[in-house]
mmCIF file of N, CA, C and O in Angstrom:
data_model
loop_
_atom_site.group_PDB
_atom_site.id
_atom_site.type_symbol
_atom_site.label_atom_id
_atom_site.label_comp_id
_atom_site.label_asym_id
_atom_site.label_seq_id
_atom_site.Cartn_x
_atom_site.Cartn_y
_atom_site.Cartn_z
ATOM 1 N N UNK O 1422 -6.032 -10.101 -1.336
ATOM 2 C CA UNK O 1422 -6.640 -10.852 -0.272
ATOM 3 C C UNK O 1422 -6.465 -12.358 -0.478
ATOM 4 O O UNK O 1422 -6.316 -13.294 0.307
ATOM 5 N N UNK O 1423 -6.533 -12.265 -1.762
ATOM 6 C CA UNK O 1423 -6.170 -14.038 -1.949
ATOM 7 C C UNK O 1423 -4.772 -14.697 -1.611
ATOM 8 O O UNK O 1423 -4.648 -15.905 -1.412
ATOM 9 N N UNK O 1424 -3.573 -13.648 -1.558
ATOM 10 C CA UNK O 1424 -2.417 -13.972 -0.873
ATOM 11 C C UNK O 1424 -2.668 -14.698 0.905
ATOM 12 O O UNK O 1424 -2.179 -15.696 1.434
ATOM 13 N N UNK O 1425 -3.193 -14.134 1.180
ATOM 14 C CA UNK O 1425 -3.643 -14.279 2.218
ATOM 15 C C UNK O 1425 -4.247 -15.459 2.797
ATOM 16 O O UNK O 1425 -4.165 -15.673 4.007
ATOM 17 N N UNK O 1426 -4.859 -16.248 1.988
ATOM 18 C CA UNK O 1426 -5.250 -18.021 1.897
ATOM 19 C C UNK O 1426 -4.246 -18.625 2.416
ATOM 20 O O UNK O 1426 -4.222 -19.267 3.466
ATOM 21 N N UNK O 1427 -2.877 -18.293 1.218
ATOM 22 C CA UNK O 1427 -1.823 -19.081 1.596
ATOM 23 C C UNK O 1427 -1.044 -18.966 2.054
ATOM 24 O O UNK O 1427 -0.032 -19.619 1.798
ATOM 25 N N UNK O 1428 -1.128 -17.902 3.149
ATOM 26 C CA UNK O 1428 -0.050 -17.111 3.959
ATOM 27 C C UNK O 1428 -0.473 -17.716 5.483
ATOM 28 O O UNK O 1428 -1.674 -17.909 5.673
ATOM 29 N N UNK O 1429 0.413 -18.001 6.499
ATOM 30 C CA UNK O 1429 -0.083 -18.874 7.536
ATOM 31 C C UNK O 1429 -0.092 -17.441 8.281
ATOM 32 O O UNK O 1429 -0.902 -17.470 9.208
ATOM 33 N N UNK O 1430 0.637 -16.054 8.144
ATOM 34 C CA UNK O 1430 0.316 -15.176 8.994
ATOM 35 C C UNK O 1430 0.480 -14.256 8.173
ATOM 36 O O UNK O 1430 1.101 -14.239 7.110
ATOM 37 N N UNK O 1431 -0.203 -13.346 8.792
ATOM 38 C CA UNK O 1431 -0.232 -11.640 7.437
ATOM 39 C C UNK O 1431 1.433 -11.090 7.960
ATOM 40 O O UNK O 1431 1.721 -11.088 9.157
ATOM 41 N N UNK O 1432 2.281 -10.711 7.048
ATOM 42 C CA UNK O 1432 3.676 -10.555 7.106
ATOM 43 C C UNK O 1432 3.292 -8.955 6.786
ATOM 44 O O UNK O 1432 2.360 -8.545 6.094
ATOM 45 N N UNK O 1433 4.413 -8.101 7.584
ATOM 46 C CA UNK O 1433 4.060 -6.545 7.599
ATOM 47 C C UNK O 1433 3.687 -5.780 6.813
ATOM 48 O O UNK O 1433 2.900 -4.835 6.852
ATOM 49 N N UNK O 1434 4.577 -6.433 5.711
ATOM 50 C CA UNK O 1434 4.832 -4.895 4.304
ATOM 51 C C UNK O 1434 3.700 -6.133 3.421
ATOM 52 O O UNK O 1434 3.630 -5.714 2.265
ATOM 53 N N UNK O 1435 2.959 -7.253 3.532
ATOM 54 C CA UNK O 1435 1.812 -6.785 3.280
ATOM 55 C C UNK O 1435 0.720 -5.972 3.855
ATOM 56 O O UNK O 1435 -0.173 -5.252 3.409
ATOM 57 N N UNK O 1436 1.113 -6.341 4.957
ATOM 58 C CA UNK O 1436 -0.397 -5.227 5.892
ATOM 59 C C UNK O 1436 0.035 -3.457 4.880
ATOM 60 O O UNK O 1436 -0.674 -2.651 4.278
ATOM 61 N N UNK O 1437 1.262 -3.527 5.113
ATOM 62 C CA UNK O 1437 1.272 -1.610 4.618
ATOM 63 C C UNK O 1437 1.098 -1.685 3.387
ATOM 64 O O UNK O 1437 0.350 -0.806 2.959
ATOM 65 N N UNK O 1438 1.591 -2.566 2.449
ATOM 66 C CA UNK O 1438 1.529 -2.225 0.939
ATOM 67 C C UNK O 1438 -0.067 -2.230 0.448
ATOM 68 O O UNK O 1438 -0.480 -1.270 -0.203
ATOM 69 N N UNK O 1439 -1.058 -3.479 0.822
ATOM 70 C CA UNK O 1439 -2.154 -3.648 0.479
ATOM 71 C C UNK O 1439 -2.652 -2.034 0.573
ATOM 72 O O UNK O 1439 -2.652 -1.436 -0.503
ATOM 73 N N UNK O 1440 -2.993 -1.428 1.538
ATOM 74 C CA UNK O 1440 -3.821 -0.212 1.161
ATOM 75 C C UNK O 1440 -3.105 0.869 0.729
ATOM 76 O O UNK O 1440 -3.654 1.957 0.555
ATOM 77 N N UNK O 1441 -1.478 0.618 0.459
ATOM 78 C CA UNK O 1441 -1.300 1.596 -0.491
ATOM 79 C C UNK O 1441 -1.296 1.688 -1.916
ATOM 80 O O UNK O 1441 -1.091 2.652 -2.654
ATOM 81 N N UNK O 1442 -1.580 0.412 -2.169
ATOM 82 C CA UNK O 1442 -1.882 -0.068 -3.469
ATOM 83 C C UNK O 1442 -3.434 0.196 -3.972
ATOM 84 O O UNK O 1442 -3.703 0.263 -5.172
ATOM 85 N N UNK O 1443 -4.171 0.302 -3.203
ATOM 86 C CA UNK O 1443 -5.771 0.896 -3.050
ATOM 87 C C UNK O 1443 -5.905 1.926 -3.201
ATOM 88 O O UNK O 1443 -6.822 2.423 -3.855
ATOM 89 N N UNK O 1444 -4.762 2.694 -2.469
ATOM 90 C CA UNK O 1444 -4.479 4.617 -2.545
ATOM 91 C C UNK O 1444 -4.468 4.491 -3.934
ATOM 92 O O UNK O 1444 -5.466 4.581 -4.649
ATOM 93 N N UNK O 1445 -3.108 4.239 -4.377
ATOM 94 C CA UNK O 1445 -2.420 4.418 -5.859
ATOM 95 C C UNK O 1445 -3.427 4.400 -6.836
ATOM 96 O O UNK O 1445 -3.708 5.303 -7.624
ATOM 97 N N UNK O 1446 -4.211 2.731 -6.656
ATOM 98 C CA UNK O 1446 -5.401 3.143 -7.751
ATOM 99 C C UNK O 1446 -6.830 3.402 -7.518
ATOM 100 O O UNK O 1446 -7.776 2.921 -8.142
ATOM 101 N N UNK O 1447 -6.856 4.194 -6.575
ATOM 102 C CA UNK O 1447 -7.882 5.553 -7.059
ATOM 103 C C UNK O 1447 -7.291 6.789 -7.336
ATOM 104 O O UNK O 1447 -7.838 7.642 -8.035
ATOM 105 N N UNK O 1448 -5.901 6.952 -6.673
ATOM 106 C CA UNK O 1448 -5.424 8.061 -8.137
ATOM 107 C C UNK O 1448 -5.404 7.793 -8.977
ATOM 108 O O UNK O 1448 -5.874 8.687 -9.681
ATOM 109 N N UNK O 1449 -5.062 6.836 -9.621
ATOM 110 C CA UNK O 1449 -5.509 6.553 -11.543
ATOM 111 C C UNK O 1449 -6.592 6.257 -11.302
ATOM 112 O O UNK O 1449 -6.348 5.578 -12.300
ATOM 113 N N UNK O 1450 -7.813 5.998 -10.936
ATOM 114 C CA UNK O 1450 -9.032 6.077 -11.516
ATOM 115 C C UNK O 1450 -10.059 7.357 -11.414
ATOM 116 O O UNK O 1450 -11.112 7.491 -12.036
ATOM 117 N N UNK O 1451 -9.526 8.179 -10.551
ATOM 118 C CA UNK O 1451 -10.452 9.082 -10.463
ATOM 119 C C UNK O 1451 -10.061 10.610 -11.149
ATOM 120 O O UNK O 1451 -10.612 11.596 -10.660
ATOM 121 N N UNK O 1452 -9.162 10.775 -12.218
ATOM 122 C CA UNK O 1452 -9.193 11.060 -13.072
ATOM 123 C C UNK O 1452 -9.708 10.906 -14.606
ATOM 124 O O UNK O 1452 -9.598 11.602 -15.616
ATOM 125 N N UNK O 1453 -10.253 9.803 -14.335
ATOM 126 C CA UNK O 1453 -10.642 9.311 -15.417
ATOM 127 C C UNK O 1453 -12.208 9.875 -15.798
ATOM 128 O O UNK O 1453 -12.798 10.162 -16.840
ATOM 129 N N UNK O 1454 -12.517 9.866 -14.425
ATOM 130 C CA UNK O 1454 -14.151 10.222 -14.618
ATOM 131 C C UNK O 1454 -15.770 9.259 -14.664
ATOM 132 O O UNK O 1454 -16.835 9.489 -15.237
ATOM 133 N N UNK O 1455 -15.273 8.052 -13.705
ATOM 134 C CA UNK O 1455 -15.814 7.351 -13.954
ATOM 135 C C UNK O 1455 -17.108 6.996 -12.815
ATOM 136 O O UNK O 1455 -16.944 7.243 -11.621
ATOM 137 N N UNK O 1456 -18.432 6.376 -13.350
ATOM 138 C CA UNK O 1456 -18.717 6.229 -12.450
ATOM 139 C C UNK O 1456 -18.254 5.822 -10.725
ATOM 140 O O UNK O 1456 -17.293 5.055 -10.662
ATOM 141 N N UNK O 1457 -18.732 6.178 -9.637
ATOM 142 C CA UNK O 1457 -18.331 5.638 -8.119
ATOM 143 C C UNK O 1457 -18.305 4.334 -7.774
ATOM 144 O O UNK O 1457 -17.691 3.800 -6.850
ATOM 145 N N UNK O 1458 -19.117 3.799 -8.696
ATOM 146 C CA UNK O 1458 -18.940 1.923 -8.819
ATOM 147 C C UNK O 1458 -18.472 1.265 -9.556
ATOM 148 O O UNK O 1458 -18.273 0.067 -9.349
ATOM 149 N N UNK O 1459 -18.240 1.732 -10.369
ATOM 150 C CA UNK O 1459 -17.109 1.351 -11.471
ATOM 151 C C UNK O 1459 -15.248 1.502 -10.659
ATOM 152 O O UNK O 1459 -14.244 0.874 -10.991
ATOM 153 N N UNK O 1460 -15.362 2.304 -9.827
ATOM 154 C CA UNK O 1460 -13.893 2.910 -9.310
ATOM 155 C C UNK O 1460 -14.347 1.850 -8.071
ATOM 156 O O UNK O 1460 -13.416 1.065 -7.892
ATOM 157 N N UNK O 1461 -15.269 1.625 -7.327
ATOM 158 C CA UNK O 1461 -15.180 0.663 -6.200
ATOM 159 C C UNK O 1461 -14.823 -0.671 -6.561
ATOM 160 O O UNK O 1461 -14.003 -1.363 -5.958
ATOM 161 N N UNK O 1462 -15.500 -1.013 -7.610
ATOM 162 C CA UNK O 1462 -15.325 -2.198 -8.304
ATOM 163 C C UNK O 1462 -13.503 -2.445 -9.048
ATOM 164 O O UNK O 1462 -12.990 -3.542 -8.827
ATOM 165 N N UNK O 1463 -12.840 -1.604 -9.707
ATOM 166 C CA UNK O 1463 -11.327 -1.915 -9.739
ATOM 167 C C UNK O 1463 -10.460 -2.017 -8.219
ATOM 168 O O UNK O 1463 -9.587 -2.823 -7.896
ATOM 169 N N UNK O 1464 -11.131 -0.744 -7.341
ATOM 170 C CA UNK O 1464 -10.394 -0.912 -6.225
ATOM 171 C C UNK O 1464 -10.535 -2.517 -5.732
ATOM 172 O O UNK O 1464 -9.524 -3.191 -5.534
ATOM 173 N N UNK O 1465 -11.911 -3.067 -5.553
ATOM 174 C CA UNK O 1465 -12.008 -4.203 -5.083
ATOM 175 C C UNK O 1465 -11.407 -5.558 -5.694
ATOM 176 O O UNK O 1465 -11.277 -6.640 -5.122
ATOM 177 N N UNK O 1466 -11.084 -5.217 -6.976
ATOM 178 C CA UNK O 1466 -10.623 -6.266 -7.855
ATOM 179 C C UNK O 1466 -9.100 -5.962 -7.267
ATOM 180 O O UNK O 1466 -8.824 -6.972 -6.620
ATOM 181 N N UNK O 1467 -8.375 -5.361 -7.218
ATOM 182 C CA UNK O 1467 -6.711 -4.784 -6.891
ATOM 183 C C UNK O 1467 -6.600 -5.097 -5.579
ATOM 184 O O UNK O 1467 -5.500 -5.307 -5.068
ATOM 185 N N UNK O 1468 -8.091 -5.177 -4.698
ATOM 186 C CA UNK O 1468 -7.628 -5.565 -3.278
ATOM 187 C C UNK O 1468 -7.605 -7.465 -3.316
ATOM 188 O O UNK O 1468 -6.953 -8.218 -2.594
ATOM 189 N N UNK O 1469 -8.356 -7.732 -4.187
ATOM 190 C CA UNK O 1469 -8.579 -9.377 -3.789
ATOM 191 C C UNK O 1469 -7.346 -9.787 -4.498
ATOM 192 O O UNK O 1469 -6.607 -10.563 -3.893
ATOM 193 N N UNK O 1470 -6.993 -9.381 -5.719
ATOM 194 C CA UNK O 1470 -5.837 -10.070 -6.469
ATOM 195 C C UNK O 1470 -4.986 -9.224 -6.162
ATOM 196 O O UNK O 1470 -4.201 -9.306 -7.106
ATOM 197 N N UNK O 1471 -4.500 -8.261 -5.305
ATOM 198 C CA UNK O 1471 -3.134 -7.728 -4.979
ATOM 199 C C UNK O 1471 -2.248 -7.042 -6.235
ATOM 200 O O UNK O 1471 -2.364 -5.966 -6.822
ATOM 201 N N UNK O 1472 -1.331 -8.137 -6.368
ATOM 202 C CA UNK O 1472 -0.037 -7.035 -6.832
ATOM 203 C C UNK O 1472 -1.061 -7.337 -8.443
ATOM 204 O O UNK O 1472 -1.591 -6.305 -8.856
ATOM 205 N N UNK O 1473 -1.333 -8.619 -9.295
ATOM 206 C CA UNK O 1473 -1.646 -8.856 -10.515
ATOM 207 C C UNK O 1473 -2.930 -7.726 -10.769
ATOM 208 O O UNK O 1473 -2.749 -6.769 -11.522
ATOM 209 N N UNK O 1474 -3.979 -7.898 -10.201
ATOM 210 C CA UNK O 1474 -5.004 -7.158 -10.292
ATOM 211 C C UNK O 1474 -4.551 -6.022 -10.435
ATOM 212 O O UNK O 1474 -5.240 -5.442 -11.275
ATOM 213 N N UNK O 1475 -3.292 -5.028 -9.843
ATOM 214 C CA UNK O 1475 -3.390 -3.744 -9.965
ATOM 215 C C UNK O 1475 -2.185 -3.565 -11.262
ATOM 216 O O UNK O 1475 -1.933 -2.389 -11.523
ATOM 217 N N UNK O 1476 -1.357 -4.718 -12.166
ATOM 218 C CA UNK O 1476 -1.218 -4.539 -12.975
ATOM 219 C C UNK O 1476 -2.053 -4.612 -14.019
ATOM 220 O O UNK O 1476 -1.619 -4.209 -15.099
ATOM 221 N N UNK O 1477 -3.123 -5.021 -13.963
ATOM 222 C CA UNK O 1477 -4.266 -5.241 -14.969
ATOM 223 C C UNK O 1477 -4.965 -4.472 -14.856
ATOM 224 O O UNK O 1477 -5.683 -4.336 -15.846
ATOM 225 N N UNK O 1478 -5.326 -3.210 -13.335
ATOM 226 C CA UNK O 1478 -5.986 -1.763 -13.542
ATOM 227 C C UNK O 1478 -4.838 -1.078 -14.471
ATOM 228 O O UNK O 1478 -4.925 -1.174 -15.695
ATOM 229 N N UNK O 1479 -3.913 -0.482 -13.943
ATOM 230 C CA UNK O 1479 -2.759 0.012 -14.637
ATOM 231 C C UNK O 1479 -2.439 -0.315 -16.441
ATOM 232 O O UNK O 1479 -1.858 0.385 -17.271
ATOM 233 N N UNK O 1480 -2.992 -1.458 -16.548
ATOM 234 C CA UNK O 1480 -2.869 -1.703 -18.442
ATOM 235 C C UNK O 1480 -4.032 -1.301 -18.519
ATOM 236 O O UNK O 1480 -4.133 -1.000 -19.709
ATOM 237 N N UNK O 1481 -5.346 -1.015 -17.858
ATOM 238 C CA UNK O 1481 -6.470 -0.915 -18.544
ATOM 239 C C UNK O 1481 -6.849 0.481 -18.463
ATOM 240 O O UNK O 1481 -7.624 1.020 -19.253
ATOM 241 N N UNK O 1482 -6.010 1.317 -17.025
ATOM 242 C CA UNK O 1482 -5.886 2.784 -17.026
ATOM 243 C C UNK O 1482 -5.263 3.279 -18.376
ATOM 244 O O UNK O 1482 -5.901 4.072 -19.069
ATOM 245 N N UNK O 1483 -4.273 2.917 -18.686
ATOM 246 C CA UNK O 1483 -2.925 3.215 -20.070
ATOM 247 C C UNK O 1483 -4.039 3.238 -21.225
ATOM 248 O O UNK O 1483 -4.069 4.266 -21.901
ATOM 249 N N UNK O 1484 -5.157 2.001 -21.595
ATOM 250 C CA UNK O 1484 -5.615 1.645 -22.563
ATOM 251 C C UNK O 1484 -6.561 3.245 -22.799
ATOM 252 O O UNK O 1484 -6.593 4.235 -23.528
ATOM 253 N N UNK O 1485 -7.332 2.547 -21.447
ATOM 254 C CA UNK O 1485 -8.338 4.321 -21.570
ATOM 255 C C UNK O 1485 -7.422 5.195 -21.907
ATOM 256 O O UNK O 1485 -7.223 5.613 -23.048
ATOM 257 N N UNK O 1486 -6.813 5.509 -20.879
ATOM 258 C CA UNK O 1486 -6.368 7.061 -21.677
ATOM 259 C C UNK O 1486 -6.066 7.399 -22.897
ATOM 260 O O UNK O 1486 -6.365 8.476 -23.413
ATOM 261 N N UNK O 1487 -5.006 5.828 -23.816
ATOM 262 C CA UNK O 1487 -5.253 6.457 -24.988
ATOM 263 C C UNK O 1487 -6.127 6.208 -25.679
ATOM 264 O O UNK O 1487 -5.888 6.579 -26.828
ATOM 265 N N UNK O 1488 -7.405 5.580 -25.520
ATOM 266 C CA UNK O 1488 -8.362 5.671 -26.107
ATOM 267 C C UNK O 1488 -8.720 7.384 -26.175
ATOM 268 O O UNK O 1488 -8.742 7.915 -27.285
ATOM 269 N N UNK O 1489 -8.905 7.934 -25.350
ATOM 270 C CA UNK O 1489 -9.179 9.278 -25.084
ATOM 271 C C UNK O 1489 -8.544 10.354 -25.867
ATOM 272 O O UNK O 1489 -9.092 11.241 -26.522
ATOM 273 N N UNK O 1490 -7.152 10.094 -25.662
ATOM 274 C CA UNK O 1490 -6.376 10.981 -26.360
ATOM 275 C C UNK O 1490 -6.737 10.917 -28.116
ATOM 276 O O UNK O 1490 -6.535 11.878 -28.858
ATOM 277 N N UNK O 1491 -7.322 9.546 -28.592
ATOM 278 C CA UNK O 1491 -7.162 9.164 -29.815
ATOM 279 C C UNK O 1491 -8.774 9.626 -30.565
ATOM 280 O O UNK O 1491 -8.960 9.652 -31.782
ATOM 281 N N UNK O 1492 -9.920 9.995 -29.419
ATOM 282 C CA UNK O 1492 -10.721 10.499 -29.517
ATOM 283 C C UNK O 1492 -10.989 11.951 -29.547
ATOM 284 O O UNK O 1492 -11.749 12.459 -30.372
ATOM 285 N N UNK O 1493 -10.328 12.641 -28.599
ATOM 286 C CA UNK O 1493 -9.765 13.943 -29.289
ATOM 287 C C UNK O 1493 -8.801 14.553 -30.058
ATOM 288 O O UNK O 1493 -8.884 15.754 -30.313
#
C-alpha cells in the first residue's frame, strides 16, 4: 500500500498482484497453526509493504518451520 503514495495512478498488475500476494501468504501461514491475529497481522504487514514485507513473511515462515522440524 505504501507503493501506492508514490504512484500517481494504481498501474494493473499492481491491482492483480497485491491480493495475490495476500492469497500466497495465508497459504504459508495457515499451516503453521497460528493464532487468527497473528495470520491477520502478517497478511496486513505484506499488504502495506508489498513485495519486501512478503519477503520478510517468507524468511520468517522458513525460520519457523525449521524451528519446528528442529524441535521434533
Amino acid at each position: 500500500m505504501l507503493i501506492f503514495l508514490f504512484l500517481p495512478s494504481l498501474p494493473l498488475w499492481l491491482a492483480i498482484t497485491l491480493p495475490v500476494l495476500a492469497y500466497v501468504s495465508w497459504l504459508d501461514l495457515r499451516d503453521l497453526g497460528l493464532r487468527p491475529i497473528v495470520v491477520f497481522w502478517w497478511i496486513l504487514f505484506v499488504l502495506i509493504l508489498y513485495i519486501p514485507g512478503w519477503i520478510v513473511l517468507k524468511a520468517w515462515v522458513i525460520h519457523r518451520r525449521r524451528q519446528d522440524r528442529q524441535a521434533t
